[in-house]
PDB file of C-alpha atoms in Angstrom:
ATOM      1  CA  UNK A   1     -26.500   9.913  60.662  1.00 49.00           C
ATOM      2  CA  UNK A   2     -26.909  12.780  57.960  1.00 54.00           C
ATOM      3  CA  UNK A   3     -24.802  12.700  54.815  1.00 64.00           C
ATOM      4  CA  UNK A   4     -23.728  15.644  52.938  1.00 66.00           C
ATOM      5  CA  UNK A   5     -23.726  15.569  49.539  1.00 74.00           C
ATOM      6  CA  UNK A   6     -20.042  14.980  47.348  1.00 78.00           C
ATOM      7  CA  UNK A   7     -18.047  18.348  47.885  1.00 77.00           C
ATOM      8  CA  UNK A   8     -19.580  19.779  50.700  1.00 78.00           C
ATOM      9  CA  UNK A   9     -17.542  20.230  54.150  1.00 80.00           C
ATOM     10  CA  UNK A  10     -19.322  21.198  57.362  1.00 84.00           C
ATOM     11  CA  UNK A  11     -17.066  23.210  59.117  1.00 88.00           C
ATOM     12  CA  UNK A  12     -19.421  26.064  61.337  1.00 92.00           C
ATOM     13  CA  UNK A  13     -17.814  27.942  63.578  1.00 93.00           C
ATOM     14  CA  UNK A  14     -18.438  28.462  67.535  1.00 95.00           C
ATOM     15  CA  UNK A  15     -20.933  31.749  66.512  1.00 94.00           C
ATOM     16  CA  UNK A  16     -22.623  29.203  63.836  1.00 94.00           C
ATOM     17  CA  UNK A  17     -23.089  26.300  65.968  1.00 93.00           C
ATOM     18  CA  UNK A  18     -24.945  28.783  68.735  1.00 93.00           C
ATOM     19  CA  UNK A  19     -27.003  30.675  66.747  1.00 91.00           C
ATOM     20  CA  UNK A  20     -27.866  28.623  63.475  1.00 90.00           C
ATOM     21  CA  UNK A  21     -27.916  25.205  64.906  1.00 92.00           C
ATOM     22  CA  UNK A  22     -28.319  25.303  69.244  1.00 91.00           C
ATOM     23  CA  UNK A  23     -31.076  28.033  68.958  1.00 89.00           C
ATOM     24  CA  UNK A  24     -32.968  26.524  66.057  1.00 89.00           C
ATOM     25  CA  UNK A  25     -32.766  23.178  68.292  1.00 89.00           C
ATOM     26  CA  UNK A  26     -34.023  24.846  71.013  1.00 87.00           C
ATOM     27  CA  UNK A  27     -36.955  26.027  69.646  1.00 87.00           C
ATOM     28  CA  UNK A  28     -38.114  22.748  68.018  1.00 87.00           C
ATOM     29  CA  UNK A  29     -36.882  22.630  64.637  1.00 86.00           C
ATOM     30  CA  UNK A  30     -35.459  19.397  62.817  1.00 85.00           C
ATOM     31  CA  UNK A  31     -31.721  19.851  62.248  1.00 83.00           C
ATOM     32  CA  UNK A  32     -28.958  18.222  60.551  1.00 86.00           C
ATOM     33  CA  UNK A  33     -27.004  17.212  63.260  1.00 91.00           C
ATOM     34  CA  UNK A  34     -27.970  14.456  65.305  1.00 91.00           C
ATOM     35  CA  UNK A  35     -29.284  13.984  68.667  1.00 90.00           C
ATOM     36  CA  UNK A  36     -28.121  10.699  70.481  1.00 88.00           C
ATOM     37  CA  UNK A  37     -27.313   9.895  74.222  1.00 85.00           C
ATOM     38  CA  UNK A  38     -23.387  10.594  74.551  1.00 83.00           C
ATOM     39  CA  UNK A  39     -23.215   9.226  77.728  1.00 81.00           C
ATOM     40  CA  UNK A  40     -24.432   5.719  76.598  1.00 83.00           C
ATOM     41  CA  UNK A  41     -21.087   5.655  74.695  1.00 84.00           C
ATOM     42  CA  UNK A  42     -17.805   5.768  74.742  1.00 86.00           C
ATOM     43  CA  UNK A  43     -16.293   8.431  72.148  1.00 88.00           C
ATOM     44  CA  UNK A  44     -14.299   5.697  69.381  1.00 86.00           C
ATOM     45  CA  UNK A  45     -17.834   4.279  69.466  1.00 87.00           C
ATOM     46  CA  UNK A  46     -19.637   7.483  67.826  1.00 85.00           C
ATOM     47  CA  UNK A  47     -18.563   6.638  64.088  1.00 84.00           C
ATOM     48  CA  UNK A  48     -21.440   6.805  62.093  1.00 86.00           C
ATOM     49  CA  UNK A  49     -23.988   7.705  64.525  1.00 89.00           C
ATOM     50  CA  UNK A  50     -22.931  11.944  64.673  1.00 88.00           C
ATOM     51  CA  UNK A  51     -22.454  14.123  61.782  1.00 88.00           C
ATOM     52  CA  UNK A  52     -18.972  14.759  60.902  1.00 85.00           C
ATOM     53  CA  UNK A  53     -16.872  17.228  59.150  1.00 85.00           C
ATOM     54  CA  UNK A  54     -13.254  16.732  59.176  1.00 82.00           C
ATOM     55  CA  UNK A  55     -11.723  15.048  62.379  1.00 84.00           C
ATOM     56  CA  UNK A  56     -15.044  16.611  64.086  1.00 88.00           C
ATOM     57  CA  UNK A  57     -18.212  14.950  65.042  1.00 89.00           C
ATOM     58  CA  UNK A  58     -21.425  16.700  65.779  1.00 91.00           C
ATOM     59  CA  UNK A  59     -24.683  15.898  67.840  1.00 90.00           C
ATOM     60  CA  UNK A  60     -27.256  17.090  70.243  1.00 90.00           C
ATOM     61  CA  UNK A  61     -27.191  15.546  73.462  1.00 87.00           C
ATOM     62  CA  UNK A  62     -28.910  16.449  76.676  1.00 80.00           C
ATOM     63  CA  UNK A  63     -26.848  17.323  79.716  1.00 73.00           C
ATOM     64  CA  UNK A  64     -26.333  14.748  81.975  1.00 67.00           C
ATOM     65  CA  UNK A  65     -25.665  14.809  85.909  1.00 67.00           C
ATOM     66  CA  UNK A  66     -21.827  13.183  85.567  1.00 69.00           C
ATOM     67  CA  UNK A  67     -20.411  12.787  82.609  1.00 74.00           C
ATOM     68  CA  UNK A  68     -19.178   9.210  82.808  1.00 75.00           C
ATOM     69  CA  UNK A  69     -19.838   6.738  79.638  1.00 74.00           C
ATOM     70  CA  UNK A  70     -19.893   3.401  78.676  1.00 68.00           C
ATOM     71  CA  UNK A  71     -17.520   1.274  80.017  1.00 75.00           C
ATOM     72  CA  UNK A  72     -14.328   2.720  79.631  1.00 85.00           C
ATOM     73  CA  UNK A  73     -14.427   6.210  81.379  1.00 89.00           C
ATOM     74  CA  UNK A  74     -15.568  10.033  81.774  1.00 89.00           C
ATOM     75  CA  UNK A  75     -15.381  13.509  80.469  1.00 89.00           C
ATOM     76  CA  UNK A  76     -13.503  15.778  82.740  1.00 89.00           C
ATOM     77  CA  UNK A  77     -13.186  19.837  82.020  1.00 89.00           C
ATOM     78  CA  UNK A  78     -10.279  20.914  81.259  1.00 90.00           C
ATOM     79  CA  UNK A  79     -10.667  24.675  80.618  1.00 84.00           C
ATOM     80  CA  UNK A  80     -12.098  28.035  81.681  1.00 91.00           C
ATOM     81  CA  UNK A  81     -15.521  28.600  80.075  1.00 93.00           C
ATOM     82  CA  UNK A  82     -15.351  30.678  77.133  1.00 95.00           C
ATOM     83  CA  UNK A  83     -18.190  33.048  75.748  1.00 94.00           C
ATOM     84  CA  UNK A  84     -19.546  32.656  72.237  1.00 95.00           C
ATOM     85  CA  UNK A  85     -20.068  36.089  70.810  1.00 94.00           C
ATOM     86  CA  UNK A  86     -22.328  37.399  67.902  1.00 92.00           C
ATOM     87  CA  UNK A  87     -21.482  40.666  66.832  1.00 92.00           C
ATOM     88  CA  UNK A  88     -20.890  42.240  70.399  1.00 91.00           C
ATOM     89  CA  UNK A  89     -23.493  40.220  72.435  1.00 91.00           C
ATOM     90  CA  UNK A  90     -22.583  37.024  74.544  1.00 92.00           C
ATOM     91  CA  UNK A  91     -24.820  34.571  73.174  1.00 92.00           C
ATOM     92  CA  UNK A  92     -23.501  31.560  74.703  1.00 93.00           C
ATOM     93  CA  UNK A  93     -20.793  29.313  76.221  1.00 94.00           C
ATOM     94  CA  UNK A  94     -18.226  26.747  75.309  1.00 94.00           C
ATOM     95  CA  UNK A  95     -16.704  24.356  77.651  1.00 93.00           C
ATOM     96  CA  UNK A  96     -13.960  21.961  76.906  1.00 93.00           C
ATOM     97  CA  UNK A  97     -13.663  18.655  77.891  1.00 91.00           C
ATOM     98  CA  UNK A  98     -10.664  15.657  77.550  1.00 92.00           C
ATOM     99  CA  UNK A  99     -11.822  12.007  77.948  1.00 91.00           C
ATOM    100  CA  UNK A 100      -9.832   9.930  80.385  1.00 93.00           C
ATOM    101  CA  UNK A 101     -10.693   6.353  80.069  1.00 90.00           C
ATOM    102  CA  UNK A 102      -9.143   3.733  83.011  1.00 86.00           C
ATOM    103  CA  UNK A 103      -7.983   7.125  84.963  1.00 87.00           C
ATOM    104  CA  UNK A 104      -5.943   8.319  81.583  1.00 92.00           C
ATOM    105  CA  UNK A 105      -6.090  11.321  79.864  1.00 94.00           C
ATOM    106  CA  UNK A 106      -6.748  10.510  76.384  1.00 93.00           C
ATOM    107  CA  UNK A 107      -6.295  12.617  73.186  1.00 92.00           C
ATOM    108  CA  UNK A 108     -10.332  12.616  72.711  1.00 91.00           C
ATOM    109  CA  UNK A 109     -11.489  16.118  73.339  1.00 92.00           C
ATOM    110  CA  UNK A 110     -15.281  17.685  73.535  1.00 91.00           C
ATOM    111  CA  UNK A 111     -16.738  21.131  73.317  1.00 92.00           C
ATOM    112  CA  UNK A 112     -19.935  21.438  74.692  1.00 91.00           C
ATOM    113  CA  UNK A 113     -22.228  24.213  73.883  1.00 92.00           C
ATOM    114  CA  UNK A 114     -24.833  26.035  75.994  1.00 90.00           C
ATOM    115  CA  UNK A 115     -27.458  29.004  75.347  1.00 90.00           C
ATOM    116  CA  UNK A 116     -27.550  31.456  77.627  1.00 84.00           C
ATOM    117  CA  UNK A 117     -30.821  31.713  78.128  1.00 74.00           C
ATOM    118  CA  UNK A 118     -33.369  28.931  77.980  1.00 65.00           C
ATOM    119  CA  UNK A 119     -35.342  29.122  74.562  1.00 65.00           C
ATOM    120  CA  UNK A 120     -38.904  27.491  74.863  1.00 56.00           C
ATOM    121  CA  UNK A 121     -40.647  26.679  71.273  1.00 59.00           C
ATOM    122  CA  UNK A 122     -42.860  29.856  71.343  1.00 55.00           C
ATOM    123  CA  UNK A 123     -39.921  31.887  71.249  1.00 52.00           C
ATOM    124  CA  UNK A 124     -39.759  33.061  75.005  1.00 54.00           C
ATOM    125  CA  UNK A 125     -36.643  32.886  76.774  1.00 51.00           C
ATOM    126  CA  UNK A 126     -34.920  32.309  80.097  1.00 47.00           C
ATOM    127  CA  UNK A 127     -31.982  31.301  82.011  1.00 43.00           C
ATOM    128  CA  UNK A 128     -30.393  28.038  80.768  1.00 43.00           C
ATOM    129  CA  UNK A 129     -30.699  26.013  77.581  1.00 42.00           C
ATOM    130  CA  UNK A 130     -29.865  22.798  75.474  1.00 44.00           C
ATOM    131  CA  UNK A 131     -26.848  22.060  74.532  1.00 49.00           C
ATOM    132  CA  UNK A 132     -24.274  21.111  70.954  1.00 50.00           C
ATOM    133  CA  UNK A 133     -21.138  19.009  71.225  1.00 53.00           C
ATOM    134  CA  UNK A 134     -18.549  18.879  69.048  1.00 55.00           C
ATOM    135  CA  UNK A 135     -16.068  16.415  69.580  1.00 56.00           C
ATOM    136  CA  UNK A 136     -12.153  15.993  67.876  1.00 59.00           C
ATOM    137  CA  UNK A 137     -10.631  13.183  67.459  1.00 54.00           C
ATOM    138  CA  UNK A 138      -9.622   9.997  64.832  1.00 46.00           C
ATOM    139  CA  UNK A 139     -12.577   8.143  63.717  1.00 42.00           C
ATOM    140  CA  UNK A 140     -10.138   5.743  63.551  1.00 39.00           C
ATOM    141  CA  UNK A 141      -8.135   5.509  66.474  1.00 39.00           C
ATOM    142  CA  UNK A 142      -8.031   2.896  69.214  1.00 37.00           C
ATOM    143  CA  UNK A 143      -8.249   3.680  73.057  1.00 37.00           C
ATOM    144  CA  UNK A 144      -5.166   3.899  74.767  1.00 34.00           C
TER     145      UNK A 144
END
């Protein structure tokens, strides 16, 4: 995990996450955030192993086909995809997700990130791309 110096907060927005940190991914470059498997764990277990601002924790993490986890449950969606705008262009999408572990909805809540299009480290682009999650929630708290 990355550690910010004493007196600085990350706090990017939707906008930032896309285009300063997701892109930059995309095309190769070594980041701040974290990449780990999210789906190898279950989300109380992600202290210390995402970067985190606040009651937010932040990591790369490649899409998988379902999105159960360890032992204890899944990510479901919960809402309408929304776009992430930069000035007046779409440049990519936000999807929101609640954790329900044992069948029950929990207070643990992701947003998952996606390019629009597909960025390949040259700098050529398509449909698709990686992905940013941000996930909410106490560090601290216990699963119901």
């Amino acid at each position: 995990m990355t550690s910010l110096p004493p007196g600085f907060q990350f706090f990017p927005s939707d906008e930032e996450l896309v285009i300063h940190f997701l892109y930059r991914k995309a095309l190769g470059h070594r980041d701040i955030i974290p990449s780990l498997d999210l789906y190898t764990h279950d989300p109380w277990e992600l202290d210390g192993k995402a970067l985190q601002g606040g009651n937010y924790w932040y990591f790369f993490s490649q899409k998988a086909r379902n999105r159960a986890t360890g032992p204890s449950g899944c990510w479901d969606s919960e809402a309408d995809d929304e776009p992430v705008t930069s000035g007046r262009e779409n440049v990519g999408v936000k999807k929101t997700f609640a954790f329900y572990a044992d069948g029950i909805k929990t207070s643990w809540v992701m947003h998952e990130y996606h390019l629009l299009q597909r960025v390949d480290r040259d700098g050529s682009t398509s449909s698709n791309g990686r992905r940013s999650s941000r996930r909410k929630g106490n560090p601290r708290m216990a699963r119901r």
